[in-house]
PDB file of C-alpha atoms in Angstrom:
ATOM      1  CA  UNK A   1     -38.304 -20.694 -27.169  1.00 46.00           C
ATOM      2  CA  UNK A   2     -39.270 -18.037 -25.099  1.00 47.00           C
ATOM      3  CA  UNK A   3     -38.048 -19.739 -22.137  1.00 50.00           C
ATOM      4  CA  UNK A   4     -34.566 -20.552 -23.321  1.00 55.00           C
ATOM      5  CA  UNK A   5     -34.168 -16.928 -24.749  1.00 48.00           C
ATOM      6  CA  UNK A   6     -35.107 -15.468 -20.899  1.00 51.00           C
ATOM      7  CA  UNK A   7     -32.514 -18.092 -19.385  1.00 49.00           C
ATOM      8  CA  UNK A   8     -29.804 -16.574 -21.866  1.00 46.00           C
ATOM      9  CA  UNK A   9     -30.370 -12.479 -21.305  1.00 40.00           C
ATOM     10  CA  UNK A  10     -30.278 -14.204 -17.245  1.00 46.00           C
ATOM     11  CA  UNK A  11     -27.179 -15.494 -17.603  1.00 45.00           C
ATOM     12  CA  UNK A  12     -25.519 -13.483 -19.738  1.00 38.00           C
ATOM     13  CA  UNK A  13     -26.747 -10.820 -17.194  1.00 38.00           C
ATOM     14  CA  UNK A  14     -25.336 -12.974 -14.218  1.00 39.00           C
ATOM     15  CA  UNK A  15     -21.972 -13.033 -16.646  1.00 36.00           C
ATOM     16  CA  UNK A  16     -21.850  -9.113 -16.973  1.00 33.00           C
ATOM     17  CA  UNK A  17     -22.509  -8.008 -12.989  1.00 37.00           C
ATOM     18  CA  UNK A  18     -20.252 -10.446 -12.119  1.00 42.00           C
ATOM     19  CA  UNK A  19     -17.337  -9.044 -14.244  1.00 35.00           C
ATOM     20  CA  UNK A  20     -18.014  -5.562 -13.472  1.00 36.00           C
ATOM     21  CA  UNK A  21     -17.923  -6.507  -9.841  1.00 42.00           C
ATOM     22  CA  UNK A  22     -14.599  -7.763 -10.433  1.00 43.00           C
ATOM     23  CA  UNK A  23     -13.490  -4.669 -12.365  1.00 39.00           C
ATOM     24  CA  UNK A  24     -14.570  -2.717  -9.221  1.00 65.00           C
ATOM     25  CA  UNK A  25     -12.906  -5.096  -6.416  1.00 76.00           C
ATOM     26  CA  UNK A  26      -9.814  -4.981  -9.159  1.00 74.00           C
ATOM     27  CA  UNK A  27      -9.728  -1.292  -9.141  1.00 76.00           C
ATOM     28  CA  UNK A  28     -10.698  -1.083  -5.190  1.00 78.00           C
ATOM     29  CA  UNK A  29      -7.774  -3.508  -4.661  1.00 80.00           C
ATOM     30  CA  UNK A  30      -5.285  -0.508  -5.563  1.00 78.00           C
ATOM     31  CA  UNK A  31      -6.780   2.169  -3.487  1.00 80.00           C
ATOM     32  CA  UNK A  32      -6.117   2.657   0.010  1.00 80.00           C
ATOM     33  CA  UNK A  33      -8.815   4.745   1.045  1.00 80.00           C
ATOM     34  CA  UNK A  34     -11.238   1.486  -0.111  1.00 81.00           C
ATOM     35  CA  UNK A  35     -13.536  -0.758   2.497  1.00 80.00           C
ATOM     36  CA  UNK A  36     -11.812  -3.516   2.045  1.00 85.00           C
ATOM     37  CA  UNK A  37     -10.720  -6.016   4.440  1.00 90.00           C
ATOM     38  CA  UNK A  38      -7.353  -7.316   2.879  1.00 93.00           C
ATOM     39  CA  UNK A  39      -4.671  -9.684   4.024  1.00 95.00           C
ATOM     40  CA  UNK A  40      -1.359  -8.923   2.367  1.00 96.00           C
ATOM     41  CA  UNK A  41       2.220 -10.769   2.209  1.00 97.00           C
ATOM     42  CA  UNK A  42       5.183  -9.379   0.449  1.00 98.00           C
ATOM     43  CA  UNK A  43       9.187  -9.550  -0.076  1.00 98.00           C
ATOM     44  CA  UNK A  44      10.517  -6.374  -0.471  1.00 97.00           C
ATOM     45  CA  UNK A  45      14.261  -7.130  -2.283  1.00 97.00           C
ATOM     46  CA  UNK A  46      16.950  -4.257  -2.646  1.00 95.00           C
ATOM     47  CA  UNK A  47      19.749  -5.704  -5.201  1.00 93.00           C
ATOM     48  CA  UNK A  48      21.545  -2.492  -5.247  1.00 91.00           C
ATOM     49  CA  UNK A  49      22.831   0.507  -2.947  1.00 92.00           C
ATOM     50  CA  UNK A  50      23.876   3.783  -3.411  1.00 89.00           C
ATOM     51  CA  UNK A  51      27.479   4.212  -2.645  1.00 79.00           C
ATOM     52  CA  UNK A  52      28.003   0.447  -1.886  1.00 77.00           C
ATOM     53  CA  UNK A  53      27.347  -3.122  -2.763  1.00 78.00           C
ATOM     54  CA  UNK A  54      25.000  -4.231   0.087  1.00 86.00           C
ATOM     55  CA  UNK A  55      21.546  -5.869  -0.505  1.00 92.00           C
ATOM     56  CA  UNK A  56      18.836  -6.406   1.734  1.00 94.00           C
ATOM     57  CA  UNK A  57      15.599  -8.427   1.840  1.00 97.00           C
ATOM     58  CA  UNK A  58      12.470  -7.884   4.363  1.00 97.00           C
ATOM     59  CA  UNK A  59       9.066 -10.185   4.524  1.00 98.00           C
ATOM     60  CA  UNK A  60       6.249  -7.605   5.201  1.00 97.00           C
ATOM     61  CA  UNK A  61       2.806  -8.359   6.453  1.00 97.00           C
ATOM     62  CA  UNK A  62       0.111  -6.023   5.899  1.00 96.00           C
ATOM     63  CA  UNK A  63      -3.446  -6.027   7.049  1.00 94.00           C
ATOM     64  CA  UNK A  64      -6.591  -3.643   6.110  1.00 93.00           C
ATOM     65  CA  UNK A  65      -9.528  -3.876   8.681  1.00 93.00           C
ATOM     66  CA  UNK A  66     -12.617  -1.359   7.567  1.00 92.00           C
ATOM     67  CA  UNK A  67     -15.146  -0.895  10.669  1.00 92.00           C
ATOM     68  CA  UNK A  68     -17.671   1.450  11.645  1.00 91.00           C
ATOM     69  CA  UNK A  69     -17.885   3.562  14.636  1.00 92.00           C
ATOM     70  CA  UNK A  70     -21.809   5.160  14.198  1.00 91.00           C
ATOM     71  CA  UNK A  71     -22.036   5.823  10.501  1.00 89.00           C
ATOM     72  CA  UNK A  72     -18.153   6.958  10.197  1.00 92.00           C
ATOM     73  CA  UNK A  73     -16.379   4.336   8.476  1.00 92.00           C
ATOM     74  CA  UNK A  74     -12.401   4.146   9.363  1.00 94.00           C
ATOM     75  CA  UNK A  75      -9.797   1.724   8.244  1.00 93.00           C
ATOM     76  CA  UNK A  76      -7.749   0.329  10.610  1.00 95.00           C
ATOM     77  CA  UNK A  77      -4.128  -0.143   8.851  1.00 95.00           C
ATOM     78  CA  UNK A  78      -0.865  -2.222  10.254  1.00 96.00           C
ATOM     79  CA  UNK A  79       2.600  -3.070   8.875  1.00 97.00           C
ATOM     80  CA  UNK A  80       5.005  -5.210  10.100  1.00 97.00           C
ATOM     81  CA  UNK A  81       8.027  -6.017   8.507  1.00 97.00           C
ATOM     82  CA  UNK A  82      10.268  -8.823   9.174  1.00 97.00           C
ATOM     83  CA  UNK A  83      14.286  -8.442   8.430  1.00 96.00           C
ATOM     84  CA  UNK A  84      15.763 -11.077   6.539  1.00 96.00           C
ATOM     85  CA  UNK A  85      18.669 -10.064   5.105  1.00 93.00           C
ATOM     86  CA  UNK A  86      20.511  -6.654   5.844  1.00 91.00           C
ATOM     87  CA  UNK A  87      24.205  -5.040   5.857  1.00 89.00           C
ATOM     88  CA  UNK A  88      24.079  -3.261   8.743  1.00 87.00           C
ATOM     89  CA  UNK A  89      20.416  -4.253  10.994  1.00 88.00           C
ATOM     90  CA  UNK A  90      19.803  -7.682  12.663  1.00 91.00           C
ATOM     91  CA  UNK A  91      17.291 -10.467  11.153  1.00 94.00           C
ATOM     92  CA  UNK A  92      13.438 -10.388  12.644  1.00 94.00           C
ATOM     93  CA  UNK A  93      10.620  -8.005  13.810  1.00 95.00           C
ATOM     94  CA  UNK A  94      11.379  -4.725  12.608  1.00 96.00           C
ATOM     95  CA  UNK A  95       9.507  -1.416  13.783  1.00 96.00           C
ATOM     96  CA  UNK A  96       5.489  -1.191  13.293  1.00 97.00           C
ATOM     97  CA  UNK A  97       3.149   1.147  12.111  1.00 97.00           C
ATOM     98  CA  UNK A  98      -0.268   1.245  12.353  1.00 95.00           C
ATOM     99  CA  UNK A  99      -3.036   4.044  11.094  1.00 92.00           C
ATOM    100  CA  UNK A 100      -6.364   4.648  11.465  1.00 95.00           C
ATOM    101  CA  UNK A 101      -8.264   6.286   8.531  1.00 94.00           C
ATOM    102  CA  UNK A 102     -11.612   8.250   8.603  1.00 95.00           C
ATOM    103  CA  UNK A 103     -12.915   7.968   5.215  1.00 93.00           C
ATOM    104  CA  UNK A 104     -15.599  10.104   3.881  1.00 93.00           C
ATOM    105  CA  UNK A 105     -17.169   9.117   0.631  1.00 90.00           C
ATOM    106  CA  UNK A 106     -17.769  11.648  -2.586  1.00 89.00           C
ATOM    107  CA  UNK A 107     -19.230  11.585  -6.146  1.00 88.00           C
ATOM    108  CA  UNK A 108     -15.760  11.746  -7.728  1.00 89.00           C
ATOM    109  CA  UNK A 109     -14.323   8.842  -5.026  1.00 89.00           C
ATOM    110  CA  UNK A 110     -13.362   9.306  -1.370  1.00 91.00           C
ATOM    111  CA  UNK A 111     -10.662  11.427   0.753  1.00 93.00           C
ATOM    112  CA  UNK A 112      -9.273  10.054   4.042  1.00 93.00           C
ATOM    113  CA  UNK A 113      -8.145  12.086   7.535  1.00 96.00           C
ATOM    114  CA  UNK A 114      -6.754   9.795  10.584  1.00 96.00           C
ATOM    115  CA  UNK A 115      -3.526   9.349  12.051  1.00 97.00           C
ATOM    116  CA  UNK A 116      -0.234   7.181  12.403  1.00 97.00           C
ATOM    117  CA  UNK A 117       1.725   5.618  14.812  1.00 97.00           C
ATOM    118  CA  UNK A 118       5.102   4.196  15.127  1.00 96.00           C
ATOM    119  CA  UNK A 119       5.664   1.457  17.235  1.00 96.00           C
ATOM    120  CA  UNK A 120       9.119   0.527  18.200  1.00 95.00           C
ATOM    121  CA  UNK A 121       8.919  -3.242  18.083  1.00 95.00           C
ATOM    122  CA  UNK A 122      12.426  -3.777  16.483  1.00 92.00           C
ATOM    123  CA  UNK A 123      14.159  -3.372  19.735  1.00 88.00           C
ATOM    124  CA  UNK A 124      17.650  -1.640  18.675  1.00 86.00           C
ATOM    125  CA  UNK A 125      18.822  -4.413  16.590  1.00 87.00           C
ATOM    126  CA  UNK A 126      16.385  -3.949  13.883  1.00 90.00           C
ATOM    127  CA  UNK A 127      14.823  -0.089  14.279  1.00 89.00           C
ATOM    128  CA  UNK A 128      14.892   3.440  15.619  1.00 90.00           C
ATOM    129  CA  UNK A 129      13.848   2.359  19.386  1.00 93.00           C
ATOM    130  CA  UNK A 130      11.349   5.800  18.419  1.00 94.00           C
ATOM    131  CA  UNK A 131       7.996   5.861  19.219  1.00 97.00           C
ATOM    132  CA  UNK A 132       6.331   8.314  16.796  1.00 97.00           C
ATOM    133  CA  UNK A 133       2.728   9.611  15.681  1.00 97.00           C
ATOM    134  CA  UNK A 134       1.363  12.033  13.343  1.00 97.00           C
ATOM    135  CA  UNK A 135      -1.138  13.147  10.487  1.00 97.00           C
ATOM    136  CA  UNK A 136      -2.334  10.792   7.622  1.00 96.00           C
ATOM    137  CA  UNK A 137      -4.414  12.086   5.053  1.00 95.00           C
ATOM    138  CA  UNK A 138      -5.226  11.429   1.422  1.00 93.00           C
ATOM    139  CA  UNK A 139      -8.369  11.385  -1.393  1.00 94.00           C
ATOM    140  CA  UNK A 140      -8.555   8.997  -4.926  1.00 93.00           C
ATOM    141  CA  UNK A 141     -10.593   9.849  -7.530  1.00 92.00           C
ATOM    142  CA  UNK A 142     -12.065   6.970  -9.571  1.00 86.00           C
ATOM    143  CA  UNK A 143     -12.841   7.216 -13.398  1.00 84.00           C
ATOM    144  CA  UNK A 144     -13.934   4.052 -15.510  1.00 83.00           C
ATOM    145  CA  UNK A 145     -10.878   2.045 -16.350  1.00 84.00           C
ATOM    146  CA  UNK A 146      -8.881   3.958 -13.808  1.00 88.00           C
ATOM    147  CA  UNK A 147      -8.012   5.986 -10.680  1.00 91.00           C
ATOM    148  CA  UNK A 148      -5.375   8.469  -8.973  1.00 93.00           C
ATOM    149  CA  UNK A 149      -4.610  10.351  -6.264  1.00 94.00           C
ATOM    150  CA  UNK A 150      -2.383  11.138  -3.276  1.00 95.00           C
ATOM    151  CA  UNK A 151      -1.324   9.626   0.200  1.00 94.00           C
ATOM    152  CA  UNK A 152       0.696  11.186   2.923  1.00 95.00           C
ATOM    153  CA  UNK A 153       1.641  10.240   6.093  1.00 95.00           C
ATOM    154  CA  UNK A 154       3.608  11.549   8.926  1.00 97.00           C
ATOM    155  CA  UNK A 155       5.525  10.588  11.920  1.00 97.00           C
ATOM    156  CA  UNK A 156       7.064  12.578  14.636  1.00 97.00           C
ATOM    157  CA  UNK A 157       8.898  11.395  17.559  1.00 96.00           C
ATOM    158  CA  UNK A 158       6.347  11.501  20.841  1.00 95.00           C
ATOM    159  CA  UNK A 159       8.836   9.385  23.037  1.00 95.00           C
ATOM    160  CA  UNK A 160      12.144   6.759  23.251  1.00 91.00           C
ATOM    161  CA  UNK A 161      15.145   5.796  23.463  1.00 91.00           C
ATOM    162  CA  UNK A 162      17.104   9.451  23.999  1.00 89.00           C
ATOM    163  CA  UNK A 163      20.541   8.282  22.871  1.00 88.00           C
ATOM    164  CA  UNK A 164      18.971   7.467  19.495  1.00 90.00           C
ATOM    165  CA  UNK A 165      18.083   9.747  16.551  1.00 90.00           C
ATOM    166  CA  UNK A 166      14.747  10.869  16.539  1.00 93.00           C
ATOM    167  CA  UNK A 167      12.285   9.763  13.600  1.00 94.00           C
ATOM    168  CA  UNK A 168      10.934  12.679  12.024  1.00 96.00           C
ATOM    169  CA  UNK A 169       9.488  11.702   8.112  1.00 96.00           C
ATOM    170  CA  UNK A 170       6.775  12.794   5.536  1.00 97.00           C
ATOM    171  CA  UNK A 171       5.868  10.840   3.118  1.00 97.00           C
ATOM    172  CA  UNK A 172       3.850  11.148   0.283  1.00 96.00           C
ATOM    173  CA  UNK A 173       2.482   8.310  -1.999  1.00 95.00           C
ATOM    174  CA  UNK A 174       1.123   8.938  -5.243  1.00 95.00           C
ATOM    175  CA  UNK A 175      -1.373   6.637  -6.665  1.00 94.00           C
ATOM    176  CA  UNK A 176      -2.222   5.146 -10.314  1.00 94.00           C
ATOM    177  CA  UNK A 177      -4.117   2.166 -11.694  1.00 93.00           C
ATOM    178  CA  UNK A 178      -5.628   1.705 -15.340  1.00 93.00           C
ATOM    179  CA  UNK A 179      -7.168  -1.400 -15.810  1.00 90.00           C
ATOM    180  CA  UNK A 180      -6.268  -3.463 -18.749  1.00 90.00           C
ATOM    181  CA  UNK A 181      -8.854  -5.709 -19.068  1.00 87.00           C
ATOM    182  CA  UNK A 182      -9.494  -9.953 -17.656  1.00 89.00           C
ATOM    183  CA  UNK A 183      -8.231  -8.648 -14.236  1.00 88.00           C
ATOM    184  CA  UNK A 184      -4.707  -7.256 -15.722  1.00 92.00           C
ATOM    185  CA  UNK A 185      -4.082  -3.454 -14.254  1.00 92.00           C
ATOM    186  CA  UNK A 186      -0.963  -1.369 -14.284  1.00 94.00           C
ATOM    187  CA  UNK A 187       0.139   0.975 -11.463  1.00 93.00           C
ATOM    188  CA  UNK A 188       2.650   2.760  -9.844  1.00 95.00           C
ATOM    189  CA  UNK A 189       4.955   1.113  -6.871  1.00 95.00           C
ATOM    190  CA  UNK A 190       4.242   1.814  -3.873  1.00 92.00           C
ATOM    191  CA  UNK A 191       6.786   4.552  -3.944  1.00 93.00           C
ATOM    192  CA  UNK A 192       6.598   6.519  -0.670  1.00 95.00           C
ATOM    193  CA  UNK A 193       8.602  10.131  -1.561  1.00 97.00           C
ATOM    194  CA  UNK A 194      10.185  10.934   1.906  1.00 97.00           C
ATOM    195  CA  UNK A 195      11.479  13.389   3.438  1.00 97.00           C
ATOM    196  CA  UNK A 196      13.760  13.648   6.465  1.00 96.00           C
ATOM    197  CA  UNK A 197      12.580  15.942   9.101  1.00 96.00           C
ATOM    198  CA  UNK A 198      15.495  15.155  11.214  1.00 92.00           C
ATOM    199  CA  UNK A 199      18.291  15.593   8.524  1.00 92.00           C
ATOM    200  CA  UNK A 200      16.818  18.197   6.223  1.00 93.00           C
ATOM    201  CA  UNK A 201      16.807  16.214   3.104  1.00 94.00           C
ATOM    202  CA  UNK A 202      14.957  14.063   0.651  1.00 94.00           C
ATOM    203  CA  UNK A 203      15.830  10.550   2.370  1.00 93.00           C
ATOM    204  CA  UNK A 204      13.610   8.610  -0.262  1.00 95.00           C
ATOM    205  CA  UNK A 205      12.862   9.784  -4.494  1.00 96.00           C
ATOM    206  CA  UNK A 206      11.439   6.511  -5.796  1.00 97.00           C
ATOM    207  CA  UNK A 207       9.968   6.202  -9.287  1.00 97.00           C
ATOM    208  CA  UNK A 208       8.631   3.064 -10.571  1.00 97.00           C
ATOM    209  CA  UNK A 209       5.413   0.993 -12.061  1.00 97.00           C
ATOM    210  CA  UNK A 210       3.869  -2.192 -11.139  1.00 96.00           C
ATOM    211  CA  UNK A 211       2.043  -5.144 -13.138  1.00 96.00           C
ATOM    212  CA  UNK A 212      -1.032  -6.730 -10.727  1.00 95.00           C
ATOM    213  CA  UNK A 213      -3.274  -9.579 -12.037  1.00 95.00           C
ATOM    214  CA  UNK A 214      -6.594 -10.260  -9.811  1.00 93.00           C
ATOM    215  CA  UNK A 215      -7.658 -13.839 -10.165  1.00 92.00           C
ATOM    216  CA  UNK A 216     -10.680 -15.884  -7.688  1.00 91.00           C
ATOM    217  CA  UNK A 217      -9.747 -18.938  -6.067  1.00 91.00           C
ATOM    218  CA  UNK A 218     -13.542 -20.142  -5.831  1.00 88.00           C
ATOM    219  CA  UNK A 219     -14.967 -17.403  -4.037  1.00 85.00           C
ATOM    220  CA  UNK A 220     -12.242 -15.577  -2.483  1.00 91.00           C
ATOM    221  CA  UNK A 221     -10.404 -12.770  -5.150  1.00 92.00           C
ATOM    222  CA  UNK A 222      -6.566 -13.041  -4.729  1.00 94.00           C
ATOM    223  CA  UNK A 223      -4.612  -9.703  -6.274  1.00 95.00           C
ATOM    224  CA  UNK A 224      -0.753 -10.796  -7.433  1.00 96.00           C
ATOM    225  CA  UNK A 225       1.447  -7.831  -7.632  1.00 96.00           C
ATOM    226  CA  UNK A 226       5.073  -7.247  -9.150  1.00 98.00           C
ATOM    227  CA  UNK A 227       6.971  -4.141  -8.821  1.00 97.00           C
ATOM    228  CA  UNK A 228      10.242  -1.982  -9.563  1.00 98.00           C
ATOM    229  CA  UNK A 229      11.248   0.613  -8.351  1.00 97.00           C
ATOM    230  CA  UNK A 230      14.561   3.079  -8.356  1.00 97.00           C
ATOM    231  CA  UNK A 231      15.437   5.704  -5.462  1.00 96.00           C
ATOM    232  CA  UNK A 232      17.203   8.496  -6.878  1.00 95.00           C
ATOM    233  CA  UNK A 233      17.956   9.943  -3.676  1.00 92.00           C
ATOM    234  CA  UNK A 234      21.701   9.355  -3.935  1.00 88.00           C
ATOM    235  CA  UNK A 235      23.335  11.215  -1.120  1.00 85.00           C
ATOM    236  CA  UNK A 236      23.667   8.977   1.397  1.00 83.00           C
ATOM    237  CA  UNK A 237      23.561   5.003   1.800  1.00 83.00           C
ATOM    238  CA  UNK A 238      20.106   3.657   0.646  1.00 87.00           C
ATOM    239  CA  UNK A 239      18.694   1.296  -1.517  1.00 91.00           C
ATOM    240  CA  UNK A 240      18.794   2.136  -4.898  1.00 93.00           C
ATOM    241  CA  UNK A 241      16.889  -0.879  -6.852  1.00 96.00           C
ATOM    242  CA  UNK A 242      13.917  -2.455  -5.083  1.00 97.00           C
ATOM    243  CA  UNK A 243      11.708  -5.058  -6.517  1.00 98.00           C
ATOM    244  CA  UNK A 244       8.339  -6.149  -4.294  1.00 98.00           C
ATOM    245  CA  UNK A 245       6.255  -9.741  -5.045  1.00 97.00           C
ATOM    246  CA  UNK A 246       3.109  -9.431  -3.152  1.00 97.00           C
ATOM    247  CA  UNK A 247      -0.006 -11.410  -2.573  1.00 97.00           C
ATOM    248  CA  UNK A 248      -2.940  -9.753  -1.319  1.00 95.00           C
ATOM    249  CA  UNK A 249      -6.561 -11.732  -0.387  1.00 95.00           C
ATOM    250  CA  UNK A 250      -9.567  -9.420  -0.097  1.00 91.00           C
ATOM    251  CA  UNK A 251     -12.165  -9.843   1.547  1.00 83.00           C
ATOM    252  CA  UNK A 252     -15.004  -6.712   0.702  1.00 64.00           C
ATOM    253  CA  UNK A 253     -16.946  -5.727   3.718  1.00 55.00           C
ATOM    254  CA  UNK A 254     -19.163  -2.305   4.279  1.00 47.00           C
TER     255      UNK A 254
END
């Protein structure tokens, strides 16, 4: 009797660290500014346009590397999208960026410094033919059941093409998840509020939410992600609906 009664308070012990674990990795899978090594896939589709009928449609492949240079821990960010449908740029390799994060870890979560670079692999079919660089910097706070916080980054023109505009953005990112419970969470989109350096306006005014489920294939946790979003930046020719599918395998290291 004894026995069988320490097996059960063992396994239903096993049962509760594993599920907290998975509340953590669910609510580490939202933040940006977490050491998580992540492999991400997406489709990023735009049904409607301000001041027109155009769509477009661009694949985007995102990876998250955390490493350690002493006892600093960075994350090592890149984005590469991939044009598949657009009204006025070609199909294939759009422009890069890539960031580098310093993260420093608090009682109330973790804030980020690093910076951001713009590589110019779309050629001038399919991007600004900029290269650009510039701050990135951000914090989340973490509460049980949820966490928020803020994300900015920055590009500047360094170098390129002199013919074509330069690239000269802010953006800043707000972030919200609240965990509903058997790996269900709510958040915002990944709505990046831009501004336009170059044109003196507001280039980007997304609002929009997000439904993500986190579910383990074996051992390897898998977060699906669906999202809306609408840009009320209405001034000029821009996407005005966006809806983003996304797939993202993590892989928790550090």
């Amino acid at each position: 009797m004894k026995k069988s009664l320490l097996i059960q308070i063992l396994m239903a012990t096993l049962v509760t660290t594993r599920v907290l674990a998975e509340q953590s990795l669910e609510q580490a899978a939202s933040d940006p500014t977490a050491s998580l090594m992540s492999l991400q896939f997406s489709d990023w589709y735009s049904f409607n346009y301000h001041g027109g009928s155009e769509t477009d449609n661009t694949l985007v492949f995102r990876s998250a590397i955390p490493f350690a240079i002493g006892e600093q821990k960075h994350i090592l960010r890149m984005t590469v999208p991939f044009i598949t449908d657009h009204p006025v740029l070609d199909n294939g390799l759009s422009d890069t960026t890539l960031f580098d994060l310093l993260v420093f870890e608090r009682n109330w979560g973790r804030f980020g410094v690093g910076a951001v670079g713009l590589l110019p692999t779309g050629g001038s079919g399919r991007g600004g033919e900029k290269w650009g660089i510039g701050p990135a910097i951000g914090f989340v706070a973490r509460q049980e059941g949820y966490l928020f916080g803020l994300f900015s980054q920055n590009v500047f023109t360094v170098a390129g093409e002199d013919e074509r505009s330069d690239i000269d953005i802010s953006s800043f990112q707000p972030i919200f998840n609240y965990k509903l419970g058997s790996g269900w969470s709510m958040s915002f989109s990944e709505m990046q509020i831009t501004y336009d350096w170059e044109n003196s306006r507001w280039s980007n005014l997304p609002l929009g939410a997000g439904i993500n489920k986190l579910y383990r294939f074996g051992k390897l946790p898998v977060q699906f992600n669906l999202q809306y979003e609408h840009n009320f930046s209405d001034d000029h020719t821009a996407p005005s609906d966006i809806v983003r599918c996304s797939v993202k395998f993590l892989l928790p290291t550090l």
